[in-house]
Coordinates of N, CA, C and O in Angstrom, one line a residue:
M1 N 0.9 -1.1 0.0 CA 0.0 0.0 0.0 C 0.9 1.2 0.0 O 0.5 2.3 0.6
I2 N 2.0 1.2 -0.8 CA 2.9 2.4 -0.8 C 2.2 3.5 -1.4 O 1.5 3.3 -2.4
G3 N 2.3 4.7 -0.8 CA 1.7 5.8 -1.3 C 0.3 6.1 -1.0 O -0.3 7.2 -1.4
V4 N -0.3 5.2 -0.3 CA -1.7 5.4 0.2 C -1.7 6.0 1.6 O -1.0 5.5 2.5
P5 N -2.3 7.1 1.8 CA -2.3 7.8 3.1 C -2.9 6.7 4.1 O -3.9 6.1 3.8
P6 N -2.3 6.9 5.3 CA -2.8 5.9 6.4 C -4.2 6.0 6.7 O -4.8 5.1 7.1
T7 N -4.7 7.2 6.6 CA -6.2 7.4 6.8 C -7.1 6.7 5.8 O -8.2 6.5 6.1
K8 N -6.6 6.4 4.7 CA -7.4 5.8 3.6 C -7.3 4.2 3.9 O -8.0 3.5 3.1
I9 N -6.5 3.7 4.7 CA -6.4 2.3 4.9 C -7.3 1.9 6.2 O -7.2 2.6 7.2
S10 N -8.2 1.0 6.0 CA -9.0 0.6 7.2 C -8.1 0.1 8.4 O -6.9 -0.3 8.3
A11 N -8.8 0.2 9.5 CA -8.0 -0.2 10.8 C -7.6 -1.7 10.7 O -6.4 -2.0 11.1
R12 N -8.5 -2.5 10.2 CA -8.1 -3.9 10.1 C -6.9 -4.0 9.2 O -6.0 -4.8 9.6
E13 N -6.8 -3.5 8.1 CA -5.7 -3.5 7.1 C -4.4 -2.9 7.8 O -3.4 -3.5 7.6
R14 N -4.6 -1.8 8.5 CA -3.4 -1.2 9.1 C -2.9 -2.1 10.3 O -1.7 -2.3 10.3
I15 N -3.6 -2.9 11.0 CA -3.1 -3.9 11.9 C -2.6 -4.9 11.1 O -1.3 -5.3 11.7
L16 N -3.0 -5.5 10.1 CA -2.4 -6.6 9.3 C -1.1 -6.1 8.8 O -0.1 -6.9 8.9
L17 N -1.1 -5.0 8.2 CA 0.3 -4.5 7.6 C 1.4 -4.3 8.7 O 2.5 -4.7 8.4
T18 N 0.9 -3.7 9.7 CA 1.8 -3.5 10.9 C 2.3 -4.9 11.4 O 3.6 -4.9 11.5
A19 N 1.4 -5.8 11.6 CA 1.8 -7.1 12.1 C 2.7 -7.8 11.1 O 3.7 -8.5 11.5
H20 N 2.4 -7.7 9.8 CA 3.2 -8.3 8.8 C 4.7 -7.8 9.0 O 5.6 -8.7 9.0
D21 N 4.9 -6.4 8.9 CA 6.3 -6.0 9.0 C 6.9 -6.4 10.4 O 8.1 -6.8 10.3
L22 N 6.3 -6.3 11.4 CA 6.9 -6.6 12.7 C 7.1 -8.2 12.9 O 8.2 -8.5 13.3
F23 N 6.2 -9.0 12.6 CA 6.2 -10.4 12.6 C 7.5 -10.9 11.7 O 8.3 -11.7 12.1
Y24 N 7.7 -10.4 10.6 CA 8.6 -10.7 9.7 C 10.0 -10.4 10.2 O 11.0 -11.0 10.3
R25 N 10.1 -9.0 10.7 CA 11.4 -8.4 11.0 C 11.8 -8.9 12.5 O 13.0 -9.4 12.6
D26 N 10.9 -8.9 13.4 CA 11.2 -9.2 14.8 C 10.7 -10.6 15.4 O 11.1 -11.0 16.4
G27 N 10.0 -11.4 14.5 CA 9.5 -12.6 14.9 C 8.1 -12.5 15.5 O 7.8 -11.5 16.1
I28 N 7.4 -13.6 15.5 CA 6.1 -13.7 16.0 C 6.1 -13.5 17.6 O 5.4 -12.7 18.1
R29 N 6.9 -14.3 18.2 CA 7.0 -14.3 19.6 C 7.6 -13.1 20.1 O 7.4 -12.6 21.2
G30 N 8.5 -12.5 19.4 CA 9.1 -11.2 19.7 C 8.3 -10.0 19.6 O 8.7 -8.8 19.9
T31 N 7.1 -10.0 18.9 CA 6.3 -9.2 18.8 C 4.9 -9.1 19.6 O 4.2 -10.0 19.4
G32 N 4.7 -8.3 20.5 CA 3.5 -8.3 21.4 C 2.4 -7.6 20.7 O 2.6 -6.7 19.9
I33 N 1.2 -7.9 21.2 CA 0.0 -7.3 20.7 C 0.2 -5.6 21.0 O -0.4 -4.9 20.2
D34 N 0.5 -5.3 22.2 CA 0.6 -4.0 22.5 C 1.4 -3.2 21.5 O 1.1 -2.0 21.2
R35 N 2.5 -3.7 20.9 CA 3.3 -3.2 20.0 C 2.6 -2.9 18.8 O 2.7 -1.8 18.1
I36 N 1.9 -4.0 18.4 CA 1.1 -3.9 17.0 C -0.1 -2.8 17.2 O -0.2 -2.1 16.3
I37 N -0.6 -2.8 18.3 CA -1.6 -1.8 18.6 C -1.0 -0.2 18.6 O -1.6 0.4 17.9
A38 N 0.0 -0.2 19.1 CA 0.7 1.2 19.2 C 1.1 1.5 17.7 O 0.9 2.7 17.3
D39 N 1.8 0.7 17.0 CA 2.4 1.0 15.8 C 1.2 1.2 14.7 O 1.4 1.9 13.8
S40 N 0.2 0.5 14.8 CA -0.9 0.5 13.9 C -1.9 1.7 14.3 O -2.8 2.0 13.5
K41 N -1.7 2.3 15.4 CA -2.5 3.5 15.9 C -4.0 3.1 16.0 O -4.8 3.9 15.4
V42 N -4.3 2.1 16.6 CA -5.7 1.6 16.8 C -5.8 1.4 18.5 O -4.8 1.4 19.1
T43 N -7.0 1.4 18.9 CA -7.3 1.1 20.4 C -7.2 -0.5 20.5 O -7.4 -1.2 19.4
K44 N -7.2 -0.8 21.8 CA -7.2 -2.3 22.0 C -8.7 -2.8 21.6 O -8.6 -4.0 21.0
A45 N -9.6 -2.0 21.8 CA -11.0 -2.6 21.4 C -11.2 -2.7 19.8 O -11.7 -3.8 19.5
T46 N -10.6 -1.8 19.0 CA -10.5 -2.0 17.6 C -9.8 -3.1 17.3 O -10.0 -3.9 16.4
F47 N -8.7 -3.4 17.9 CA -7.6 -4.5 17.6 C -8.5 -5.7 17.8 O -8.6 -6.5 16.9
Y48 N -9.1 -6.0 18.9 CA -9.7 -7.2 19.2 C -11.0 -7.4 18.5 O -11.6 -8.5 18.4
R49 N -11.6 -6.3 18.0 CA -12.8 -6.4 17.2 C -12.5 -7.1 15.8 O -13.2 -8.0 15.3
H50 N -11.2 -6.7 15.4 CA -10.8 -7.3 14.1 C -10.2 -8.7 14.2 O -10.3 -9.5 13.3
Y51 N -9.3 -8.7 15.4 CA -8.5 -9.9 15.5 C -8.6 -10.4 16.9 O -8.1 -9.9 17.9
P52 N -9.7 -11.2 17.1 CA -10.0 -11.8 18.6 C -8.8 -12.3 19.4 O -8.9 -12.3 20.7
S53 N -7.8 -12.7 18.7 CA -6.6 -13.3 19.4 C -5.3 -13.0 18.5 O -5.5 -12.9 17.3
K54 N -4.3 -13.1 19.1 CA -2.9 -13.1 18.4 C -2.9 -14.3 17.4 O -2.4 -14.1 16.2
D55 N -3.4 -15.5 17.8 CA -3.4 -16.6 16.9 C -4.2 -16.3 15.5 O -3.8 -16.6 14.5
T56 N -5.3 -15.6 15.7 CA -6.0 -15.1 14.5 C -5.3 -14.3 13.6 O -5.4 -14.4 12.5
L57 N -4.5 -13.3 14.3 CA -3.7 -12.4 13.5 C -2.6 -13.1 12.9 O -2.4 -12.8 11.7
I58 N -2.0 -14.1 13.6 CA -0.9 -14.9 12.9 C -1.4 -15.6 11.6 O -0.9 -15.6 10.5
G59 N -2.8 -16.2 11.7 CA -3.3 -16.7 10.5 C -3.5 -15.7 9.4 O -3.2 -16.1 8.2
A60 N -3.9 -14.6 9.8 CA -4.2 -13.5 8.8 C -2.9 -13.1 8.0 O -2.7 -12.9 6.9
Y61 N -1.8 -13.0 8.9 CA -0.4 -12.6 8.5 C 0.1 -13.7 7.5 O 0.6 -13.3 6.5
L62 N -0.1 -14.9 7.8 CA 0.6 -16.0 6.9 C -0.4 -16.0 5.6 O 0.3 -16.2 4.6
D63 N -1.6 -15.8 5.7 CA -2.4 -15.8 4.4 C -2.0 -14.5 3.5 O -1.7 -14.8 2.4
Y64 N -1.8 -13.4 4.2 CA -1.3 -12.2 3.5 C 0.0 -12.4 2.9 O 0.3 -12.1 1.9
R65 N 0.9 -12.9 3.8 CA 2.3 -13.0 3.3 C 2.5 -14.1 2.2 O 3.2 -13.8 1.3
H66 N 1.6 -15.2 2.2 CA 1.7 -16.0 1.1 C 1.1 -15.5 -0.2 O 1.9 -15.5 -1.2
G67 N 0.1 -14.7 -0.3 CA -0.3 -14.0 -1.4 C 0.7 -12.9 -2.0 O 0.9 -12.9 -3.1
R68 N 1.2 -12.2 -1.1 CA 2.2 -11.1 -1.3 C 3.4 -11.8 -1.9 O 3.9 -11.4 -2.9
W69 N 4.0 -12.8 -1.2 CA 5.2 -13.4 -1.6 C 5.1 -14.1 -3.1 O 5.9 -13.9 -3.8
M70 N 4.0 -14.8 -3.2 CA 3.8 -15.7 -4.5 C 3.6 -14.6 -5.5 O 4.1 -14.8 -6.6
G71 N 2.9 -13.6 -5.4 CA 2.8 -12.5 -6.4 C 4.1 -11.9 -6.7 O 4.3 -11.7 -8.1
A72 N 4.7 -11.5 -5.8 CA 6.1 -10.8 -6.0 C 7.1 -12.0 -6.7 O 7.8 -11.5 -7.6
F73 N 7.1 -13.1 -6.3 CA 8.0 -14.0 -7.0 C 7.5 -14.3 -8.4 O 8.3 -14.4 -9.3
Q74 N 6.2 -14.5 -8.6 CA 5.8 -14.7 -10.1 C 6.1 -13.4 -10.9 O 6.5 -13.6 -12.1
D75 N 6.0 -12.3 -10.4 CA 6.4 -11.1 -11.2 C 7.9 -11.0 -11.4 O 8.2 -10.7 -12.5
A76 N 8.7 -11.4 -10.5 CA 10.0 -11.5 -10.6 C 10.5 -12.6 -11.8 O 11.2 -12.3 -12.6
L77 N 9.8 -13.7 -11.7 CA 10.1 -14.6 -12.6 C 9.7 -14.2 -14.1 O 10.6 -14.4 -15.0
C78 N 8.6 -13.6 -14.2 CA 8.3 -12.9 -15.6 C 9.4 -11.9 -15.9 O 9.7 -11.9 -17.1
R79 N 9.7 -11.0 -15.0 CA 10.7 -10.0 -15.5 C 11.9 -10.5 -15.9 O 12.7 -10.0 -16.7
H80 N 12.3 -11.8 -15.4 CA 13.5 -12.4 -15.9 C 13.4 -13.5 -16.9 O 14.1 -14.4 -17.0
G81 N 12.3 -13.4 -17.6 CA 12.1 -14.1 -18.9 C 11.3 -15.5 -18.6 O 11.1 -16.2 -19.6
G82 N 10.9 -15.8 -17.4 CA 10.1 -17.0 -17.2 C 11.1 -18.2 -17.3 O 12.3 -18.0 -17.7
G83 N 10.5 -19.4 -17.1 CA 11.3 -20.6 -17.3 C 12.3 -20.8 -16.1 O 12.4 -20.0 -15.3
S84 N 13.0 -21.9 -16.1 CA 13.8 -22.4 -15.1 C 15.0 -21.3 -14.8 O 15.5 -21.2 -13.8
G85 N 15.4 -20.7 -16.0 CA 16.5 -19.7 -16.0 C 16.1 -18.5 -15.1 O 17.1 -17.7 -14.9
A86 N 14.9 -18.2 -14.8 CA 14.5 -17.0 -14.0 C 14.6 -17.3 -12.6 O 14.5 -16.2 -11.8
L87 N 14.7 -18.5 -12.2 CA 14.7 -18.8 -10.7 C 15.7 -18.1 -9.9 O 15.4 -17.5 -9.0
V88 N 16.9 -18.2 -10.4 CA 18.0 -17.6 -9.6 C 18.0 -16.1 -9.6 O 18.1 -15.5 -8.5
P89 N 17.6 -15.4 -10.8 CA 17.6 -14.0 -10.7 C 16.5 -13.4 -9.8 O 16.5 -12.5 -9.0
A90 N 15.4 -14.3 -9.9 CA 14.1 -13.9 -9.0 C 14.5 -14.1 -7.5 O 14.1 -13.2 -6.8
L91 N 15.0 -15.1 -7.2 CA 15.4 -15.3 -5.7 C 16.5 -14.2 -5.4 O 16.5 -13.7 -4.2
R92 N 17.3 -13.8 -6.3 CA 18.4 -12.8 -5.9 C 17.7 -11.5 -5.5 O 18.0 -10.9 -4.6
E93 N 16.7 -11.2 -6.3 CA 15.9 -9.8 -5.9 C 15.5 -10.0 -4.6 O 15.5 -9.0 -3.8
W94 N 14.8 -11.1 -4.2 CA 14.4 -11.3 -2.8 C 15.5 -11.2 -1.8 O 15.3 -10.5 -0.8
F95 N 16.5 -11.9 -2.0 CA 17.6 -12.1 -1.0 C 18.2 -10.7 -0.8 O 18.7 -10.3 0.3
D96 N 18.2 -9.7 -1.8 CA 18.8 -8.5 -1.9 C 17.9 -7.4 -1.1 O 18.4 -6.3 -0.9
E97 N 16.7 -7.8 -0.9 CA 15.7 -6.8 -0.3 C 16.3 -6.5 1.2 O 16.7 -7.3 1.8
P98 N 16.1 -5.1 1.5 CA 16.5 -4.7 2.9 C 15.5 -5.5 3.8 O 14.4 -5.6 3.6
G99 N 16.1 -6.1 4.8 CA 15.3 -6.8 5.8 C 14.9 -8.1 5.6 O 14.2 -8.8 6.2
F100 N 15.6 -8.8 4.4 CA 15.4 -10.2 4.1 C 15.8 -11.0 5.3 O 16.8 -10.9 5.9
R101 N 14.7 -11.9 5.7 CA 15.0 -12.8 6.9 C 14.5 -14.2 6.6 O 14.2 -14.9 7.6
G102 N 14.7 -14.6 5.4 CA 14.3 -15.9 5.2 C 12.8 -16.2 4.9 O 12.1 -15.2 4.7
C103 N 12.4 -17.4 4.9 CA 11.1 -17.8 4.6 C 10.2 -17.6 5.8 O 10.4 -18.2 6.9
A104 N 9.1 -16.7 5.7 CA 8.3 -16.3 6.8 C 7.6 -17.6 7.3 O 7.3 -17.7 8.5
F105 N 7.3 -18.6 6.6 CA 6.6 -19.7 6.9 C 7.4 -20.8 7.7 O 7.0 -21.3 8.7
V106 N 8.7 -20.9 7.3 CA 9.6 -21.8 8.1 C 10.0 -21.1 9.4 O 9.8 -21.7 10.4
N107 N 9.9 -19.7 9.4 CA 10.2 -18.9 10.6 C 9.1 -19.2 11.6 O 9.3 -19.3 12.7
A108 N 7.8 -19.0 11.1 CA 6.7 -19.0 11.8 C 6.6 -20.5 12.5 O 6.3 -20.7 13.7
A109 N 6.8 -21.5 11.7 CA 6.6 -23.0 12.2 C 7.8 -23.3 13.2 O 7.5 -23.8 14.2
G110 N 8.9 -22.7 12.9 CA 10.0 -22.8 13.9 C 9.6 -22.1 15.2 O 10.0 -22.7 16.3
E111 N 9.2 -21.0 15.1 CA 8.9 -20.1 16.3 C 7.8 -20.8 17.1 O 7.8 -20.8 18.4
M112 N 6.7 -21.0 16.4 CA 5.5 -21.5 17.1 C 5.5 -23.0 17.4 O 4.8 -23.2 18.5
G113 N 5.9 -23.9 16.7 CA 6.1 -25.2 17.0 C 4.7 -25.8 17.4 O 3.7 -25.5 16.6
T114 N 4.6 -26.5 18.5 CA 3.4 -27.1 19.0 C 2.4 -26.2 19.7 O 1.2 -26.4 19.8
A115 N 2.9 -24.9 19.8 CA 2.0 -23.8 20.4 C 1.0 -23.4 19.5 O -0.1 -23.0 19.9
L116 N 1.3 -23.5 18.3 CA 0.3 -23.2 17.3 C 0.6 -24.0 16.0 O 1.1 -23.7 15.1
P117 N 0.1 -25.2 16.0 CA 0.4 -26.2 15.0 C -0.1 -25.9 13.6 O 0.4 -26.3 12.6
E118 N -1.0 -25.0 13.6 CA -1.5 -24.4 12.2 C -0.3 -24.0 11.5 O -0.5 -23.9 10.2
T119 N 0.7 -23.3 12.1 CA 1.7 -22.8 11.3 C 2.4 -23.9 10.4 O 2.9 -23.5 9.4
R120 N 2.5 -25.1 10.9 CA 2.9 -26.1 10.1 C 2.2 -26.3 8.8 O 2.7 -26.8 7.8
Q121 N 0.9 -26.2 9.0 CA -0.1 -26.3 7.9 C 0.1 -25.4 6.8 O 0.1 -25.6 5.7
W122 N 0.3 -24.2 7.4 CA 0.5 -23.0 6.4 C 1.9 -23.3 5.7 O 1.9 -23.0 4.4
L123 N 2.8 -23.7 6.5 CA 4.2 -24.0 5.7 C 3.9 -25.1 4.5 O 4.4 -24.8 3.5
K124 N 3.3 -26.1 5.0 CA 3.1 -27.2 3.9 C 2.3 -26.6 2.7 O 2.5 -26.9 1.6
R125 N 1.3 -25.8 2.9 CA 0.5 -25.3 1.8 C 1.3 -24.3 1.0 O 1.3 -24.3 -0.2
H126 N 2.1 -23.5 1.7 CA 3.0 -22.5 0.9 C 3.9 -23.3 0.0 O 4.1 -23.0 -1.1
K127 N 4.5 -24.2 0.6 CA 5.7 -25.0 -0.1 C 5.0 -25.8 -1.2 O 5.5 -26.0 -2.2
A128 N 3.8 -26.4 -1.1 CA 3.1 -27.0 -2.2 C 2.8 -26.1 -3.2 O 2.9 -26.5 -4.4
A129 N 2.3 -24.8 -2.9 CA 1.9 -23.8 -3.9 C 3.3 -23.5 -4.7 O 3.1 -23.3 -5.9
L130 N 4.4 -23.4 -4.0 CA 5.7 -23.1 -4.7 C 5.9 -24.2 -5.6 O 6.4 -24.1 -6.8
R131 N 5.8 -25.5 -5.2 CA 6.2 -26.6 -6.1 C 5.3 -26.6 -7.3 O 5.6 -26.9 -8.5
R132 N 3.9 -26.3 -7.1 CA 3.2 -26.1 -8.3 C 3.6 -25.1 -9.3 O 3.6 -25.3 -10.5
L133 N 4.0 -23.9 -8.7 CA 4.6 -22.9 -9.6 C 5.8 -23.4 -10.4 O 6.0 -23.2 -11.5
L134 N 6.7 -24.1 -9.6 CA 7.9 -24.6 -10.3 C 7.6 -25.5 -11.4 O 8.3 -25.6 -12.3
E135 N 6.5 -26.4 -11.1 CA 6.1 -27.3 -12.3 C 6.0 -26.6 -13.6 O 6.2 -27.1 -14.6
S136 N 5.3 -25.4 -13.5 CA 5.1 -24.7 -14.7 C 6.3 -24.1 -15.4 O 6.3 -23.7 -16.6
L137 N 7.6 -24.2 -14.7 CA 8.8 -23.7 -15.4 C 9.6 -24.8 -16.0 O 10.6 -24.4 -16.7
F138 N 9.3 -26.0 -15.8 CA 10.0 -27.2 -16.3 C 9.2 -27.9 -17.4 O 8.1 -28.0 -17.2
S139 N 9.9 -28.5 -18.3 CA 9.4 -29.3 -19.3 C 8.4 -30.5 -18.7 O 8.8 -31.1 -17.8
A140 N 7.5 -30.7 -19.3 CA 6.5 -31.7 -18.8 C 7.3 -33.1 -19.5 O 7.1 -33.5 -20.5
D141 N 7.9 -33.7 -18.6 CA 8.4 -35.0 -19.0 C 8.4 -36.0 -17.8 O 7.8 -35.7 -16.8
A142 N 8.8 -37.2 -17.9 CA 8.7 -38.3 -16.8 C 9.4 -37.9 -15.7 O 9.0 -38.4 -14.6
E143 N 10.4 -37.0 -15.7 CA 11.3 -36.7 -14.6 C 10.9 -35.3 -14.0 O 11.5 -34.9 -13.0
R144 N 9.8 -34.7 -14.5 CA 9.5 -33.3 -14.0 C 9.2 -33.2 -12.4 O 9.7 -32.5 -11.8
S145 N 8.4 -34.3 -12.0 CA 8.0 -34.3 -10.6 C 9.4 -34.4 -9.7 O 9.4 -33.7 -8.6
S146 N 10.3 -35.3 -10.1 CA 11.4 -35.4 -9.3 C 12.4 -34.2 -9.5 O 12.9 -33.8 -8.4
T147 N 12.4 -33.6 -10.6 CA 13.2 -32.4 -10.8 C 12.7 -31.3 -9.9 O 13.5 -30.6 -9.2
V148 N 11.4 -31.1 -9.9 CA 10.8 -30.0 -9.2 C 11.0 -30.2 -7.6 O 11.4 -29.3 -6.9
A149 N 10.9 -31.5 -7.2 CA 11.1 -31.8 -5.7 C 12.6 -31.4 -5.3 O 12.8 -30.8 -4.3
I150 N 13.5 -31.9 -6.2 CA 14.8 -31.4 -5.9 C 15.1 -30.0 -6.0 O 15.8 -29.5 -5.1
I151 N 14.6 -29.2 -7.0 CA 14.8 -27.8 -7.1 C 14.2 -27.2 -5.9 O 14.6 -26.2 -5.4
A152 N 13.0 -27.6 -5.5 CA 12.2 -26.9 -4.3 C 13.2 -27.2 -3.0 O 13.3 -26.1 -2.3
L153 N 13.7 -28.3 -2.9 CA 14.7 -28.5 -1.7 C 15.8 -27.6 -1.8 O 16.4 -27.0 -0.9
G154 N 16.3 -27.5 -3.1 CA 17.5 -26.5 -3.4 C 17.1 -25.1 -3.0 O 17.9 -24.4 -2.3
I155 N 15.9 -24.7 -3.3 CA 15.4 -23.3 -3.1 C 15.4 -23.1 -1.5 O 15.9 -22.2 -1.0
D156 N 15.0 -24.0 -0.8 CA 14.9 -24.0 0.7 C 16.2 -23.9 1.3 O 16.4 -23.1 2.3
G157 N 17.0 -24.7 0.8 CA 18.5 -24.6 1.3 C 19.0 -23.2 0.9 O 19.9 -22.7 1.8
A158 N 18.9 -22.8 -0.3 CA 19.3 -21.5 -0.7 C 18.8 -20.4 0.2 O 19.5 -19.5 0.6
I159 N 17.5 -20.4 0.6 CA 16.9 -19.4 1.5 C 17.6 -19.5 2.9 O 17.9 -18.4 3.3
V160 N 17.7 -20.5 3.4 CA 18.3 -20.8 4.6 C 19.8 -20.2 4.6 O 20.2 -19.3 5.5
R161 N 20.5 -20.5 3.6 CA 21.8 -20.1 3.5 C 22.0 -18.6 3.4 O 22.8 -17.9 3.9
A162 N 21.1 -18.0 2.5 CA 21.0 -16.6 2.3 C 20.7 -15.9 3.6 O 21.2 -14.7 3.9
A163 N 19.7 -16.4 4.3 CA 19.3 -15.8 5.7 C 20.5 -15.9 6.6 O 20.6 -15.1 7.6
A164 N 21.4 -16.8 6.4 CA 22.6 -17.0 7.3 C 23.7 -16.0 6.9 O 24.8 -16.0 7.5
G165 N 23.4 -15.3 5.9 CA 24.4 -14.3 5.3 C 25.2 -14.6 4.2 O 26.2 -14.0 3.9
E166 N 24.9 -15.6 3.4 CA 25.7 -16.2 2.3 C 24.9 -16.4 1.2 O 24.8 -17.4 0.6
P167 N 24.3 -15.3 0.7 CA 23.3 -15.3 -0.6 C 24.1 -15.7 -1.9 O 23.7 -16.4 -2.7
A168 N 25.3 -15.1 -2.0 CA 26.0 -15.4 -3.3 C 26.3 -17.0 -3.4 O 26.0 -17.5 -4.5
P169 N 26.9 -17.5 -2.5 CA 27.2 -19.0 -2.6 C 26.0 -19.9 -2.8 O 25.9 -20.9 -3.5
A170 N 24.9 -19.4 -2.1 CA 23.6 -20.0 -2.0 C 23.1 -20.1 -3.6 O 22.7 -21.1 -4.1
L171 N 23.1 -19.0 -4.2 CA 22.6 -18.8 -5.5 C 23.4 -19.3 -6.5 O 22.9 -20.0 -7.6
E172 N 24.9 -19.5 -6.4 CA 25.6 -20.2 -7.2 C 25.4 -21.6 -7.3 O 25.3 -22.2 -8.3
T173 N 25.2 -22.2 -6.0 CA 24.9 -23.6 -5.9 C 23.6 -23.9 -6.6 O 23.4 -24.9 -7.3
L174 N 22.6 -23.1 -6.3 CA 21.2 -23.3 -6.9 C 21.3 -23.3 -8.3 O 20.7 -24.0 -9.0
S175 N 22.0 -22.3 -8.9 CA 22.1 -22.1 -10.3 C 22.7 -23.4 -11.0 O 22.2 -23.8 -12.0
F176 N 23.7 -23.9 -10.4 CA 24.4 -25.2 -10.8 C 23.3 -26.4 -10.7 O 23.2 -27.0 -11.8
L177 N 22.5 -26.5 -9.8 CA 21.6 -27.5 -9.5 C 20.6 -27.4 -10.7 O 20.2 -28.4 -11.3
V178 N 20.1 -26.1 -10.9 CA 18.9 -26.0 -11.9 C 19.4 -26.3 -13.2 O 18.8 -26.9 -14.0
A179 N 20.6 -25.9 -13.6 CA 21.1 -26.2 -14.8 C 21.3 -27.7 -15.1 O 21.2 -28.2 -16.2
R180 N 21.7 -28.4 -14.0 CA 21.9 -29.8 -14.1 C 20.8 -30.6 -14.4 O 20.7 -31.6 -14.9
L181 N 19.7 -30.1 -13.6 CA 18.4 -30.8 -13.7 C 17.4 -30.5 -14.7 O 16.4 -31.2 -14.9
D182 N 17.5 -29.3 -15.2 CA 16.5 -28.7 -16.3 C 16.8 -29.7 -17.6 O 17.5 -29.4 -18.5
S183 N 15.7 -30.5 -17.8 CA 15.8 -31.3 -19.0 C 15.6 -30.5 -20.4 O 15.9 -30.9 -21.3
S184 N 14.9 -29.4 -20.1 CA 14.7 -28.5 -21.4 C 15.9 -27.8 -21.9 O 16.0 -27.6 -23.0
A185 N 16.9 -27.7 -21.0 CA 18.2 -27.2 -21.3 C 19.3 -28.2 -21.7 O 20.3 -27.8 -22.2
R186 N 18.9 -29.4 -21.5 CA 20.0 -30.6 -21.8 C 19.7 -30.8 -23.3 O 18.7 -30.8 -24.0
P187 N 20.9 -31.1 -24.0 CA 20.8 -31.4 -25.3 C 20.1 -32.7 -25.7 O 20.2 -33.7 -24.7
R188 N 19.3 -32.9 -26.6 CA 18.5 -33.9 -26.8 C 19.3 -34.8 -27.7 O 19.9 -34.5 -28.7
G189 N 19.4 -36.2 -27.5 CA 20.2 -37.1 -28.3 C 19.4 -38.0 -29.1 O 18.9 -38.2 -30.1

C-alpha cells in the first residue's frame, strides 16, 4: 500500500500490515499485541474487534504473506524471462531486499512449533503452492516431478543459507543445480 495515506487504509488492514512488518522483522514471539496496537495506531477494542486473538492475527499474517510473496515471486520470474532460468535472478531480488529474513513460513513454524500447530499447515500449503509454480517452469516429461522436488529442496536450502548471510554461494549452488536438472536445457540425443 505504498503511497496510500494511512487514513485511507482501514483499521483492520493497518493492523495486518503492521503485524506483517513486525512479525517478519522481529519474529512472532518477539512482537507483542501492545506493540502492534501502538504502531498501527488503533485502540485495544478496535484491535480485538478485528482480531480476537494473536493466533487469529498470525493466520491472517500468513495468508497475506503467502499472497504477497507468491505474487512478487511470479512477477520477478516474468521480469527475468520466465522458465527455469528465471529462478536464480528472481530469488536474488528477494535476497537483496533490505530486511530479508528468510522464509516467513519456516520462521513461523519454527517459532510457534506445537504452540500453534496451524503454522506447520501453512508451511506445507505454501511449499506445495511453490512446487506447483515450479512445475510450470520445467518441461513436462517423466522426470519433472522429481526435478521439481529437488529444485524445491535446493530453493529451501538457498533461502536458509542466504538468511545466514551467504546469498552469493547459495545462488551459485542453486544455479548449478537448476542447470544440471533442467531437461529442457539438456541437449536431446
